[in-house]
Amino acid sequence: TTLPRVQAAFPEGALTKRIRVGLQAQPVQDEMVKKILGNKATFSPIVTVEPRRRKFHKPITMTIPVPPPSGEGVTNGYKGDTTPSLRLLCSITGGTSPAQWEDITGTTPLTFVNDCVSFTTNVSARFWLADCHQVLETVGLATQLYRELICVPYMAKFVIFAKTNDAVESNLRCFCMTDDKVDKTLEQQENFEEVARSKDIEVLEGKPIYVDCYGNLAPLTKGGQQLVFNFYAFKENRLPFSIKIRDTSQEPCGRLSFLKEPKTTKGLPQMAVCNLNITLPAHKKETESDQDDETEKTDRRQNFVSLALRKRYSYLTEPGMSEFPNVLRLQTNFS
C-alpha cells in the first residue's frame, strides 16, 4: 500500500554524511478504529522516519494527511483554523521497542495545506495525527489502538482431544498451535482421542481466544464463566476443561466455536474464528485383562526397585565389608 500524501522533505545540509533513510507509513483502517474506540477519536496513518532517534543538522518537513473528524463534538473541516481536537503524537523509541506516544502539539506548530498537516522536526521518529475532542484521553486512546495494530498474525490449527470418563462427563483439551507438534503432545500418551482438527487459520499473537459450546454438550465451569485461553506462537496453547452431555438419550455431539470477543449480555451474534463439530468417543470400561496388565506393570516396577536397592546396599549383607573400606583409624596416645 502506498500513501502518496505522506512526505518527508530534507533540505540541503540536513544530513552531513551519506546514510540510507526510509519513510514508512502504516495505514489505520477506520473500521478498526470504530470497533476498538467507537467515535471517540480518528487517526491518520502512522508515519515513521528511519533510522529513528537520529538528529538532523537542519529541520526536515513532514506532511501527513489529516484524519477524518471524530464523531464527538462539532464537526470541523480543518479550514486552516486552529483545531484544539487535532493532536500531533510522537514516539522516539528505537529498535523493536513498542512505541511510547507523547502529545507534542503544544511545542510543534502545524500548517494546514490541502487536507494535510505539515510540521518540522529535528529528530527522526514515529508521528501520528489524532482527532480527539477529549484531549486528555488522546494518548491513552492512541496507545490502546496501537497495541491492536502491532499484533502479529500467524497461521495456526485448532485441535480438540477428548476422553470419556463415564456416560455423562468427558474431558476435552483444545489446542491452537503453529507447528506440527500436535502429534507429539502428552494427550497421545494419556488415552485421549483426536476428535477435530481445523485447517490453517489466522490468529493474532498474544490475543485471547474465547470458547463456546453448542449442541448436546455443555461445559462444566464455575459460575458459568466463559472458557478462554491466549495464543502465543510456537507454544502449546492448551485449554483443558470438562463437559457433560445434556441429553444422554441423544448422540454425544456438538460444536465448539472459537471467538475473538467474549459473549455479551445482549446476546448479539459474533463472527467465529473457527467452528469445529465434535462427537465424543465411546466410554471404554476397564476390563479384567486391563486391570491384570496394570497390576503386572506395578509388580514389575516394584521388583525393579527392589533389585536396585539390593545392589546399592549389598555391602550390608556381606561380612567384613564396609561401605567405606579405606577408613583410617586414628590412635591417640595420652601421656
Coordinates of C-alpha atoms in Angstrom, one line a residue:
T1 CA 0.0 0.0 0.0
T2 CA 1.3 3.4 -0.9
L3 CA 0.2 6.7 0.6
P4 CA 1.3 9.5 -1.8
R5 CA 0.3 12.3 0.5
V6 CA 2.8 11.2 3.2
Q7 CA 6.0 13.0 2.5
A8 CA 9.3 14.0 4.2
A9 CA 11.3 16.9 2.7
F10 CA 15.0 17.0 3.5
P11 CA 16.6 20.5 3.0
E12 CA 20.3 20.7 1.9
G13 CA 22.5 20.3 4.9
A14 CA 20.1 18.2 7.0
L15 CA 22.4 15.3 6.6
T16 CA 26.2 15.7 6.6
K17 CA 27.1 12.2 5.7
R18 CA 25.6 9.6 3.3
I19 CA 23.2 7.3 5.1
R20 CA 20.1 5.4 3.9
V21 CA 16.9 7.0 5.1
G22 CA 13.5 5.3 5.0
L23 CA 9.9 6.7 5.2
Q24 CA 7.3 4.2 6.3
A25 CA 3.5 4.8 6.5
Q26 CA 1.2 2.3 8.2
P27 CA -2.5 2.8 7.3
V28 CA -5.1 2.8 10.0
Q29 CA -8.4 1.4 8.9
D30 CA -11.5 3.4 10.1
E31 CA -13.4 0.2 10.7
M32 CA -10.8 -1.0 13.2
V33 CA -10.7 2.4 15.0
K34 CA -14.5 2.4 15.4
K35 CA -14.5 -1.2 16.6
I36 CA -12.0 -0.5 19.3
L37 CA -12.7 3.1 20.2
G38 CA -16.1 3.8 18.9
N39 CA -16.5 7.5 17.9
K40 CA -14.0 8.8 20.5
A41 CA -11.2 9.5 18.0
T42 CA -10.0 9.2 14.5
F43 CA -6.4 8.7 13.3
S44 CA -4.1 9.3 10.4
P45 CA -1.6 6.8 9.1
I46 CA 1.4 6.2 11.4
V47 CA 4.4 7.7 9.7
T48 CA 8.0 6.7 10.7
V49 CA 11.3 8.1 9.6
E50 CA 14.0 5.5 9.7
P51 CA 16.5 5.1 11.3
R52 CA 14.8 6.5 14.4
R53 CA 16.4 8.7 17.1
R54 CA 18.7 10.5 14.7
K55 CA 19.2 14.2 15.0
F56 CA 19.2 16.3 11.8
H57 CA 21.5 19.3 11.3
K58 CA 18.6 21.2 9.8
P59 CA 14.9 20.5 10.4
I60 CA 13.0 18.3 7.9
T61 CA 9.4 19.0 6.9
M62 CA 6.9 16.2 7.4
T63 CA 3.5 16.1 5.6
I64 CA 0.7 13.8 6.9
P65 CA -2.9 13.6 5.7
V66 CA -5.4 14.9 8.3
P67 CA -7.7 12.2 9.9
P68 CA -11.4 12.5 9.3
P69 CA -13.2 14.4 12.0
S70 CA -14.2 12.3 15.0
G71 CA -17.9 11.7 15.7
E72 CA -17.9 13.5 19.0
G73 CA -18.4 17.2 19.3
V74 CA -18.8 19.7 16.5
T75 CA -17.6 18.5 13.1
N76 CA -14.9 20.7 11.7
G77 CA -13.1 20.7 8.3
Y78 CA -9.7 22.0 9.4
K79 CA -10.0 25.1 7.2
G80 CA -6.7 26.4 8.3
D81 CA -8.0 27.4 11.7
T82 CA -6.5 26.3 15.0
T83 CA -8.2 22.9 15.8
P84 CA -7.9 22.0 19.5
S85 CA -9.1 18.5 18.8
L86 CA -6.3 17.7 16.4
R87 CA -3.2 16.4 18.2
L88 CA 0.2 15.5 16.9
L89 CA 1.7 12.5 18.7
C90 CA 5.3 11.4 18.6
S91 CA 7.3 8.4 19.7
I92 CA 11.1 8.3 19.6
T93 CA 11.7 4.7 20.8
G94 CA 14.0 2.8 18.6
G95 CA 14.7 -0.8 17.6
T96 CA 11.9 -3.3 18.3
S97 CA 10.7 -1.5 21.4
P98 CA 7.0 -0.6 21.4
A99 CA 6.1 3.0 20.7
Q100 CA 5.6 5.3 23.7
W101 CA 3.4 8.1 22.5
E102 CA 3.6 11.7 23.6
D103 CA 1.5 14.7 22.7
I104 CA 3.8 17.4 21.1
T105 CA 1.1 19.6 19.7
G106 CA 1.9 22.4 22.1
T107 CA 5.5 22.6 21.1
T108 CA 5.2 21.9 17.3
P109 CA 3.4 24.5 15.0
L110 CA 1.1 22.8 12.5
T111 CA 0.4 24.1 9.0
F112 CA -2.7 23.0 7.1
V113 CA -2.4 22.5 3.3
N114 CA -5.0 20.7 1.2
D115 CA -6.3 18.3 3.9
C116 CA -2.8 17.6 5.1
V117 CA -0.8 18.9 8.0
S118 CA 2.9 19.9 7.7
F119 CA 5.4 20.4 10.5
T120 CA 9.1 20.4 11.0
T121 CA 11.2 18.2 13.2
N122 CA 14.9 17.9 14.1
V123 CA 14.6 14.2 15.1
S124 CA 13.7 11.1 13.2
A125 CA 10.8 9.3 14.9
R126 CA 7.2 8.0 14.6
F127 CA 4.5 10.6 14.1
W128 CA 0.7 10.2 14.3
L129 CA -2.2 12.6 14.0
A130 CA -5.3 12.1 16.1
D131 CA -8.6 13.9 16.2
C132 CA -10.0 13.6 19.7
H133 CA -12.3 16.1 21.4
Q134 CA -11.3 14.7 24.8
V135 CA -7.8 16.0 24.5
L136 CA -6.5 14.5 27.8
E137 CA -7.6 11.0 26.6
T138 CA -5.8 11.2 23.3
V139 CA -2.5 9.5 24.3
G140 CA -4.4 6.7 26.1
L141 CA -6.7 6.0 23.2
A142 CA -3.7 6.0 20.8
T143 CA -1.8 3.6 22.9
Q144 CA -4.8 1.3 23.1
L145 CA -5.3 1.3 19.3
Y146 CA -1.6 0.9 18.6
R147 CA -1.4 -2.3 20.7
E148 CA -4.0 -3.8 18.3
L149 CA -2.3 -2.5 15.2
I150 CA 1.0 -4.2 16.0
C151 CA -0.4 -7.7 16.8
V152 CA 1.5 -10.2 14.6
P153 CA -0.8 -12.6 12.7
Y154 CA 0.1 -16.3 12.5
M155 CA -1.4 -19.3 10.7
A156 CA -2.4 -21.9 13.3
K157 CA -4.5 -25.0 13.7
F158 CA -7.2 -25.7 16.3
V159 CA -7.2 -29.3 17.5
I160 CA -9.5 -30.9 20.0
F161 CA -8.8 -34.1 22.1
A162 CA -11.4 -35.9 24.1
K163 CA -11.5 -38.7 26.7
T164 CA -14.8 -40.0 28.0
N165 CA -14.9 -40.6 31.8
D166 CA -18.4 -42.1 32.1
A167 CA -21.8 -42.0 30.4
V168 CA -22.2 -38.3 31.2
E169 CA -18.9 -36.5 31.6
S170 CA -15.8 -36.2 29.4
N171 CA -12.5 -34.3 29.4
L172 CA -11.6 -32.0 26.5
R173 CA -8.3 -30.4 25.6
C174 CA -8.2 -27.7 23.0
F175 CA -5.0 -26.6 21.3
C176 CA -4.1 -23.7 19.0
M177 CA -0.7 -24.4 17.6
T178 CA 1.5 -23.0 14.8
D179 CA 3.6 -26.2 14.2
D180 CA 3.1 -29.9 13.8
K181 CA 3.7 -30.8 17.5
V182 CA 0.1 -31.7 18.0
D183 CA 1.0 -35.3 17.2
K184 CA 3.6 -35.2 19.9
T185 CA 1.5 -33.9 22.8
L186 CA 1.0 -35.5 26.2
E187 CA -2.6 -36.3 25.2
Q188 CA -1.4 -39.0 22.9
Q189 CA 0.1 -40.9 25.9
E190 CA -3.0 -40.3 28.2
N191 CA -5.5 -42.2 26.0
F192 CA -7.1 -39.0 24.6
E193 CA -8.5 -39.3 21.1
E194 CA -8.3 -36.5 18.5
V195 CA -11.9 -35.6 17.6
A196 CA -11.5 -32.5 15.4
R197 CA -8.8 -30.5 13.6
S198 CA -9.1 -27.3 11.7
K199 CA -7.3 -26.1 8.6
D200 CA -4.8 -23.2 9.0
I201 CA -6.5 -20.1 10.4
E202 CA -5.1 -16.7 11.0
V203 CA -4.8 -15.8 14.7
L204 CA -3.1 -12.9 16.5
E205 CA -0.1 -13.1 18.8
G206 CA -1.0 -12.6 22.5
K207 CA -4.7 -12.2 22.0
P208 CA -7.4 -14.1 23.9
I209 CA -9.5 -16.8 22.3
Y210 CA -12.9 -17.4 23.8
V211 CA -14.7 -20.8 23.5
D212 CA -18.4 -21.6 23.4
C213 CA -20.1 -25.0 23.3
Y214 CA -23.3 -25.7 21.4
G215 CA -25.5 -28.7 20.7
N216 CA -25.7 -31.6 23.2
L217 CA -22.6 -30.6 25.1
A218 CA -22.3 -28.2 28.0
P219 CA -19.0 -27.0 29.7
L220 CA -18.6 -27.6 33.4
T221 CA -17.3 -24.2 34.6
K222 CA -17.6 -22.3 37.8
G223 CA -20.5 -19.8 37.8
G224 CA -20.9 -20.2 34.1
Q225 CA -17.6 -18.5 33.3
Q226 CA -16.7 -18.4 29.7
L227 CA -13.7 -20.5 28.6
V228 CA -10.7 -18.5 27.4
F229 CA -7.0 -19.0 26.6
N230 CA -4.3 -16.9 25.0
F231 CA -2.5 -17.6 21.8
Y232 CA 1.3 -17.5 21.6
A233 CA 3.2 -18.6 18.5
F234 CA 5.3 -21.8 18.8
K235 CA 3.8 -22.6 22.2
E236 CA 1.4 -25.4 23.3
N237 CA -1.7 -23.2 23.8
R238 CA -3.7 -25.7 25.7
L239 CA -7.2 -25.3 27.2
P240 CA -8.3 -28.2 29.4
F241 CA -11.9 -28.4 30.6
S242 CA -14.7 -30.9 31.3
I243 CA -18.1 -31.2 29.6
K244 CA -21.3 -33.0 30.2
I245 CA -23.9 -34.5 27.8
R246 CA -27.1 -32.6 28.1
D247 CA -29.3 -35.5 27.0
T248 CA -27.8 -38.9 27.3
S249 CA -30.6 -40.4 25.1
Q250 CA -29.2 -38.3 22.2
E251 CA -25.9 -38.6 20.3
P252 CA -22.9 -37.1 22.3
C253 CA -22.1 -34.4 19.7
G254 CA -21.9 -30.7 19.5
R255 CA -20.0 -27.7 18.2
L256 CA -17.1 -25.7 19.6
S257 CA -16.8 -22.1 18.5
F258 CA -13.6 -20.1 18.9
L259 CA -14.2 -16.3 19.1
K260 CA -12.1 -13.1 19.3
E261 CA -14.5 -11.4 21.7
P262 CA -16.3 -12.6 24.9
K263 CA -20.0 -13.2 25.0
T264 CA -22.1 -10.1 25.6
T265 CA -25.2 -9.8 27.8
K266 CA -27.1 -8.5 24.8
G267 CA -26.6 -11.9 23.1
L268 CA -25.5 -10.3 19.8
P269 CA -24.2 -12.8 17.2
Q270 CA -20.4 -12.8 16.8
M271 CA -18.2 -13.9 13.9
A272 CA -16.3 -17.1 15.0
V273 CA -12.6 -17.5 14.2
C274 CA -13.2 -21.2 13.9
N275 CA -16.1 -23.7 14.3
L276 CA -15.4 -27.4 14.9
N277 CA -18.0 -30.2 15.1
I278 CA -17.1 -33.0 17.6
T279 CA -18.5 -36.3 18.6
L280 CA -17.3 -37.8 21.9
P281 CA -15.6 -41.2 21.8
A282 CA -17.4 -44.1 23.4
H283 CA -16.8 -44.8 27.0
K284 CA -14.4 -47.7 27.5
K285 CA -14.9 -49.7 30.7
E286 CA -11.8 -51.1 32.2
T287 CA -11.7 -54.9 31.6
E288 CA -10.2 -57.5 33.9
S289 CA -7.3 -58.0 31.4
D290 CA -6.6 -54.3 31.6
Q291 CA -6.5 -54.5 35.4
D292 CA -4.2 -57.5 35.2
D293 CA -1.9 -55.7 32.9
E294 CA -1.8 -52.7 35.2
T295 CA -1.1 -55.0 38.2
E296 CA 1.7 -56.8 36.3
K297 CA 3.3 -53.4 35.4
T298 CA 3.1 -52.3 39.0
D299 CA 4.7 -55.6 40.2
R300 CA 7.4 -55.2 37.6
R301 CA 8.2 -51.7 38.7
Q302 CA 8.4 -52.8 42.4
N303 CA 10.7 -55.8 41.6
F304 CA 13.0 -53.4 39.6
V305 CA 13.2 -51.0 42.6
S306 CA 13.9 -53.9 45.0
L307 CA 16.7 -55.2 42.8
A308 CA 18.2 -51.7 42.5
L309 CA 18.1 -51.3 46.3
R310 CA 19.7 -54.7 46.9
K311 CA 22.6 -53.9 44.6
R312 CA 23.1 -50.5 46.2
Y313 CA 23.2 -51.8 49.8
S314 CA 24.7 -55.2 49.1
Y315 CA 27.7 -54.4 51.4
L316 CA 25.4 -54.6 54.4
T317 CA 24.9 -58.3 53.9
E318 CA 28.5 -59.3 53.2
P319 CA 30.6 -60.0 56.3
G320 CA 33.7 -58.0 56.7
M321 CA 32.6 -55.4 54.1
S322 CA 32.0 -51.8 54.7
E323 CA 30.7 -49.0 52.6
F324 CA 33.9 -47.2 53.4
P325 CA 36.7 -49.8 53.4
N326 CA 39.5 -47.3 53.5
V327 CA 38.6 -45.5 56.7
L328 CA 41.7 -44.5 58.6
R329 CA 41.7 -45.4 62.3
L330 CA 43.3 -42.7 64.4
Q331 CA 45.1 -43.7 67.6
T332 CA 45.6 -41.1 70.3
N333 CA 48.3 -41.6 73.0
F334 CA 47.7 -39.9 76.2
S335 CA 50.8 -39.3 78.4

